[in-house]
Coordinates of C-alpha atoms in Angstrom, one line a residue:
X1 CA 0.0 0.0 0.0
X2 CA 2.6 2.5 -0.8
X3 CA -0.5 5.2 -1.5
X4 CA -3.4 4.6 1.0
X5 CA -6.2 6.5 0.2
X6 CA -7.9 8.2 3.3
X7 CA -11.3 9.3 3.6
X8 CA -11.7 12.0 6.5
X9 CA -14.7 12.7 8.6
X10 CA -16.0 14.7 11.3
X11 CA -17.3 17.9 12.4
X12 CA -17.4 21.0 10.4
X13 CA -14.4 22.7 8.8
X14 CA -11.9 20.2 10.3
X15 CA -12.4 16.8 7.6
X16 CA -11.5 19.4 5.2
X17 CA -8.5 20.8 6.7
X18 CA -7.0 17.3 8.0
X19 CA -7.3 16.2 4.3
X20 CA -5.4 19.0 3.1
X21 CA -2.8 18.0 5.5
X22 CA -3.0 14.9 4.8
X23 CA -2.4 15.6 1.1
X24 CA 0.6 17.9 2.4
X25 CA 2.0 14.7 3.7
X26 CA 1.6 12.9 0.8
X27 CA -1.4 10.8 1.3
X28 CA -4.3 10.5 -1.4
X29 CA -6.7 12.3 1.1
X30 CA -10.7 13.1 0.8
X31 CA -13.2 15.0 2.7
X32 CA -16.6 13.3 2.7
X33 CA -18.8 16.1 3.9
X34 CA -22.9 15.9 3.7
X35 CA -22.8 12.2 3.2
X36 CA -26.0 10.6 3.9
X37 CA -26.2 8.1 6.5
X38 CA -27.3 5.2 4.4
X39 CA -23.9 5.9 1.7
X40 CA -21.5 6.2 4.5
X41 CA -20.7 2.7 4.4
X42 CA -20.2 2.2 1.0
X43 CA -18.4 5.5 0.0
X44 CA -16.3 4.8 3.4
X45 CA -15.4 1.2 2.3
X46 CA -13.7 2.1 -1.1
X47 CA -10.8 3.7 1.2
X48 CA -8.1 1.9 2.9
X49 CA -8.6 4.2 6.2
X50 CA -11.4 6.4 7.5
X51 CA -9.9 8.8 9.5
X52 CA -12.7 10.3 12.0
X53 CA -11.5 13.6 13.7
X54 CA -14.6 13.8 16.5
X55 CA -14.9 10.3 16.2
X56 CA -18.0 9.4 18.9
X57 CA -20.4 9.5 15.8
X58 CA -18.6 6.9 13.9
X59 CA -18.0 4.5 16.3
X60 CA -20.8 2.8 15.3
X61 CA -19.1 2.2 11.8
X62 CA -15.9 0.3 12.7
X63 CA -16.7 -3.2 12.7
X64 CA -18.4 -3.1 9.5
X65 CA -15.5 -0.4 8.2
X66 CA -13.1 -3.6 9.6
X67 CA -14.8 -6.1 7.8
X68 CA -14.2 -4.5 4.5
X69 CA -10.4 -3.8 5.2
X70 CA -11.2 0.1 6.2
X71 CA -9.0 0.5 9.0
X72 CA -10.2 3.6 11.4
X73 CA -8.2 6.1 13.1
X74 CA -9.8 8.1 15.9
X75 CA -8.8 11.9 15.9
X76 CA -9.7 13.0 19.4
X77 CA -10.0 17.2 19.8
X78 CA -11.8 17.3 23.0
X79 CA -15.3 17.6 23.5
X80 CA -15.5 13.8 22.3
X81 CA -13.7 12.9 24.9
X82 CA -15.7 14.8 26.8
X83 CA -18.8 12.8 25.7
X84 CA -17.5 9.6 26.4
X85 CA -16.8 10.9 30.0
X86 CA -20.1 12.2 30.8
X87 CA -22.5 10.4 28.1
X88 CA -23.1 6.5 29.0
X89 CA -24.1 5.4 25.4
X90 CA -20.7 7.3 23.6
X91 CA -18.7 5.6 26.8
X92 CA -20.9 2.2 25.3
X93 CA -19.8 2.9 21.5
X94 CA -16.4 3.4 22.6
X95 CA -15.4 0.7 24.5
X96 CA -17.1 -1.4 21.9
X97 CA -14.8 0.2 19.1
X98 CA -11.9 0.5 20.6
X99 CA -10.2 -3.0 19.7
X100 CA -11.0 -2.2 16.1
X101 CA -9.4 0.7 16.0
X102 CA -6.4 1.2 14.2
X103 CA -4.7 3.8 15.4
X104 CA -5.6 6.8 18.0
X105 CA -4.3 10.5 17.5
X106 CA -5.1 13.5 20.3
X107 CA -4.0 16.7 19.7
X108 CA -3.7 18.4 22.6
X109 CA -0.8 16.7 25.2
X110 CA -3.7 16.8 27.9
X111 CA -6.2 14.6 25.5
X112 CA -3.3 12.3 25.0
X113 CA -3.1 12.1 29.0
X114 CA -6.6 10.7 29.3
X115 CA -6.3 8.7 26.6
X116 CA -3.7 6.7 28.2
X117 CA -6.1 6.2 31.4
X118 CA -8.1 4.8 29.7
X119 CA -5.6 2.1 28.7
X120 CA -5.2 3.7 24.8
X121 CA -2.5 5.0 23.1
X122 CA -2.8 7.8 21.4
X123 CA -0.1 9.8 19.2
X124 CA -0.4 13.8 19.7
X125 CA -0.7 15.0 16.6
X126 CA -1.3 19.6 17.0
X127 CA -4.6 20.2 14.8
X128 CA -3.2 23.8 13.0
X129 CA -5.9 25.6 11.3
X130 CA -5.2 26.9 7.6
X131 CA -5.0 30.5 9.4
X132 CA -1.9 29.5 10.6
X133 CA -0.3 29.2 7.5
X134 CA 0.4 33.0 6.5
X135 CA 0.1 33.9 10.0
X136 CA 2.2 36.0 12.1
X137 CA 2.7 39.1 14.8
X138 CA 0.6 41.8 14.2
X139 CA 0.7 45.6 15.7
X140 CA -1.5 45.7 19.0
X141 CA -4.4 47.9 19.0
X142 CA -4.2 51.8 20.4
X143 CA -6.9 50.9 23.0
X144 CA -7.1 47.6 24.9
X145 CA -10.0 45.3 24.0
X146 CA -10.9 41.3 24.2
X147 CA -12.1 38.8 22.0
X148 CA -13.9 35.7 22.8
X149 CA -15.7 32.6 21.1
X150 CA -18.9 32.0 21.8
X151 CA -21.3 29.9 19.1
X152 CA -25.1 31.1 20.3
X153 CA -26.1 26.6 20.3
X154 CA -23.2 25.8 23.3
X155 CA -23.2 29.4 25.4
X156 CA -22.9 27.8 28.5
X157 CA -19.9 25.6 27.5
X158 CA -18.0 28.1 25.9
X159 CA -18.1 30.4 29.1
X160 CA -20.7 33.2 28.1
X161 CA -21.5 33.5 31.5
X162 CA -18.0 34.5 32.7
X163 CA -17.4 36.4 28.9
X164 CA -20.5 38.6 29.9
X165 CA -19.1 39.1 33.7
X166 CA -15.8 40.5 31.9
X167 CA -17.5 42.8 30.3
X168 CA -19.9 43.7 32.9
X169 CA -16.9 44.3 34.8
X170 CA -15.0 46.6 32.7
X171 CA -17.9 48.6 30.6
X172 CA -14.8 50.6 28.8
X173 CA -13.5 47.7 27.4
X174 CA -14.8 46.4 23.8
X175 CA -15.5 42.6 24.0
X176 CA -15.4 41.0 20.3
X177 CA -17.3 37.8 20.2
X178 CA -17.2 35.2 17.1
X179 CA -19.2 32.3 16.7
X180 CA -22.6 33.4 17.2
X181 CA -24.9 36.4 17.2
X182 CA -26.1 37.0 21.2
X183 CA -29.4 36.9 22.2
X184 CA -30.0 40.2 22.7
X185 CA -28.7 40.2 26.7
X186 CA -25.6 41.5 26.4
X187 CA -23.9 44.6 27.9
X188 CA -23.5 47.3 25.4
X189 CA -19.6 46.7 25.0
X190 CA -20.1 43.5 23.5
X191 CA -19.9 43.2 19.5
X192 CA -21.3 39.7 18.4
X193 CA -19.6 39.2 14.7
X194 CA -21.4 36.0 14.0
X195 CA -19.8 33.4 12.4
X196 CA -16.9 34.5 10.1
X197 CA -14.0 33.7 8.0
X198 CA -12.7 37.4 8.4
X199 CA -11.0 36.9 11.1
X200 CA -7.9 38.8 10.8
X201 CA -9.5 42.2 12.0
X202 CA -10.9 40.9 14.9
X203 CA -7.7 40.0 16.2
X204 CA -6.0 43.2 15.3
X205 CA -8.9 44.9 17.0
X206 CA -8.2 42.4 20.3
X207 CA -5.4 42.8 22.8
X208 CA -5.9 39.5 24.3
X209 CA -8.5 35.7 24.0
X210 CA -10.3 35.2 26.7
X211 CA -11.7 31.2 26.8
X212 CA -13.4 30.5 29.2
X213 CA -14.4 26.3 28.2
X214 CA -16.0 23.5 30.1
X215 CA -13.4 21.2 28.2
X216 CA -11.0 22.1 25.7
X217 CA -8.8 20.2 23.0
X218 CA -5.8 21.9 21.7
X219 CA -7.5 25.2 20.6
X220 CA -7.1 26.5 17.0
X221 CA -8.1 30.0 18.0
X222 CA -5.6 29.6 21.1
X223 CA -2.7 29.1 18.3
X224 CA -4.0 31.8 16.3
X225 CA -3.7 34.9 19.2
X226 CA -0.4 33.0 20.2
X227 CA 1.3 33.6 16.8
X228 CA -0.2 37.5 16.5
X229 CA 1.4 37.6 19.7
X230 CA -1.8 38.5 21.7
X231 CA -2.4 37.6 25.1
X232 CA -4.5 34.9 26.2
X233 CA -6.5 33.7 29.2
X234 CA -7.4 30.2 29.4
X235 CA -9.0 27.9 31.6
X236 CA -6.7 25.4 31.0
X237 CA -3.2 25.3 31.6
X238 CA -0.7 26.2 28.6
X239 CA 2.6 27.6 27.9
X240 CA 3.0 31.5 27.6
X241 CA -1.0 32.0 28.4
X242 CA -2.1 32.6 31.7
X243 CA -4.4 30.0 33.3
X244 CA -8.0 31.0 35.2
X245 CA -10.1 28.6 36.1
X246 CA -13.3 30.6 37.9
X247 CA -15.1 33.8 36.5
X248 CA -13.1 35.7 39.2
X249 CA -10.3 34.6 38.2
X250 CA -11.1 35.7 34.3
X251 CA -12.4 38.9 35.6
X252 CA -9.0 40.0 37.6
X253 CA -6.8 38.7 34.5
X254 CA -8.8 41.0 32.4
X255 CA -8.2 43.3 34.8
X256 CA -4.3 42.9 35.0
X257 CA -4.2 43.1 31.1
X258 CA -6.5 46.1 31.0
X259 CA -3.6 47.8 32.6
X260 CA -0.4 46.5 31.1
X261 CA -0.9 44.4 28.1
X262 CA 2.3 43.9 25.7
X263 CA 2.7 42.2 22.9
X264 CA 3.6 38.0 23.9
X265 CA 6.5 37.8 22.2
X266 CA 7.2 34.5 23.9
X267 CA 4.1 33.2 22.6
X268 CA 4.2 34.0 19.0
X269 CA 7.9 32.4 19.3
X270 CA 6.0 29.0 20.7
X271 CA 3.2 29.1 18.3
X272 CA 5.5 29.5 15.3
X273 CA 8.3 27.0 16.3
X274 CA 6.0 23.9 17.6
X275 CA 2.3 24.4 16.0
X276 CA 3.8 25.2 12.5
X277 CA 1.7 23.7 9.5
X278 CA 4.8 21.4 8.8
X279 CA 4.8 20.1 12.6
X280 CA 1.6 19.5 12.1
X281 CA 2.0 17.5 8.6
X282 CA 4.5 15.6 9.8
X283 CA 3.0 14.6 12.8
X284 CA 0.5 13.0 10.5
X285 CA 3.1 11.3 8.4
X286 CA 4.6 9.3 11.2
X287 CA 1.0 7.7 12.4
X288 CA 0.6 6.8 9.0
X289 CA 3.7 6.2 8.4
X290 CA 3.9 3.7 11.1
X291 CA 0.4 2.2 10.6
X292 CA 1.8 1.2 7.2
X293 CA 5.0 -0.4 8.6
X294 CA 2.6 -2.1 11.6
X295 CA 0.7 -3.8 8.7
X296 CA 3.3 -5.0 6.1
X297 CA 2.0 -3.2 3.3

């Protein structure tokens, strides 16, 4: 199998970009986006791997995927994990998959952590967003603001509560939230920009990320203030941002920043060096790699 052709799976804009990475590392890769339930089998089964990133939906496919020679690979980002931690029937699907499954790539350090309690394996492989690939520092803005992602369908788990006590808090202080539109209950400082692709003025309007998360994988957005060297607040713990865990806590970072907020040049420098594109490629290229070598092909 010295060409294995992959097809990709899994929740909104990420089959496409792990294809194109995939194709980066020199794999015949293809999204399959909007396939109906009742094709999935068969356009699934003319691959030689079905590579699921958000996997808990497809676990339901692997035996028959393994009975046509489909190996799967399970891309873990985190709020599948977080599932099969908190929802019986994913923990059910899983532990019923799991000897079928191939391979198992995390890609966060943390994801690959729990993993491994759970008596799997999992390679860390960084999920780098396509708006890393041009990226880098930007100017900061001539008056401090914030951004923050919020999509209107998950509020709660992305932190709007603590998001709308931050700007509450500090009512001079322009909050810039992407991912959904509000519901009309915001203070006046927020700006709700919806879902966009335009992101590149937001964060040269945003001094810092604030994310606030019930769970969190290795966040794209995260990598994306890092390397335009903005500050970030995070409720989980990272290199070169600064951790918070309670809405206090978010509200007296804030705070902190509001006052002195430089540019984080040690961030950009981390961003650029480990969550490149090509780390990220080549990351891929050794589970496959090595899935290849594992089966004699």
């Amino acid at each position: 199998m010295a060409d294995p052709r992959i097809a990709v799976v899994g929740m909104e804009e990420l089959p496409a970009l792990t294809a194109w990475r995939l194709r980066q590392a020199g794999y015949d890769a293809v999204a399959l986006v909007d396939v109906r339930r009742l094709d999935f089998l068969r356009l699934a089964g003319e691959f030689d791997f079905c590579h699921a990133v958000f996997p808990t939906p497809y676990f339901k496919w692997v035996r028959p995927l393994r009975a046509r020679g489909v190996g799967f690979v399970a891309h873990w980002i985190g709020t599948d994990l977080y599932h099969v931690k908190t929802q019986p029937l994913a923990r059910l699907l899983f532990r019923t998959a799991a000897p079928r499954i191939a391979a198992h790539i995390a890609d966060a350090p943390w994801l690959v952590e729990d993993l491994a309690r759970w008596g799997i394996d999992a390679a860390l492989v960084p999920t780098v967003s396509g708006r890393m690939d041009e990226a880098g520092p930007l100017p900061m803005p001539d008056k401090f603001a914030v951004m923050a992602y919020v999509p209107d369908d998950r509020r709660n788990f992305y932190g709007w509560p603590t998001v709308r006590a931050v700007a509450e808090a500090y009512p001079d202080v322009q909050v810039h939230v992407v991912g959904g539109d509000g519901d009309g209950d915001a203070p006046t400082n927020v700006v709700f920009h919806g879902l966009t692709d335009e992101m590149d003025p937001i964060y040269r309007a945003a001094s810092a990320l604030i994310r606030p998360t019930v769970h969190d994988g290795l966040s794209q957005m995260v990598l994306e203030a890092l390397i335009r060297g903005r500050q970030v607040v995070w409720s989980r713990e990272f290199p070169e941002c600064v951790y918070a865990a309670t809405t206090d806590e978010f509200v007296r970072a804030v705070g902190a920043l509001r006052a002195d907020c430089p540019f984080n040049d040690a961030g950009a420098l981390l961003a650029a060096e480990q969550y490149s594109p090509p780390a990220a490629v080549e990351s891929l290229k050794n589970v496959y790699s090595r899935l290849l070598s594992e089966s004699g092909k």
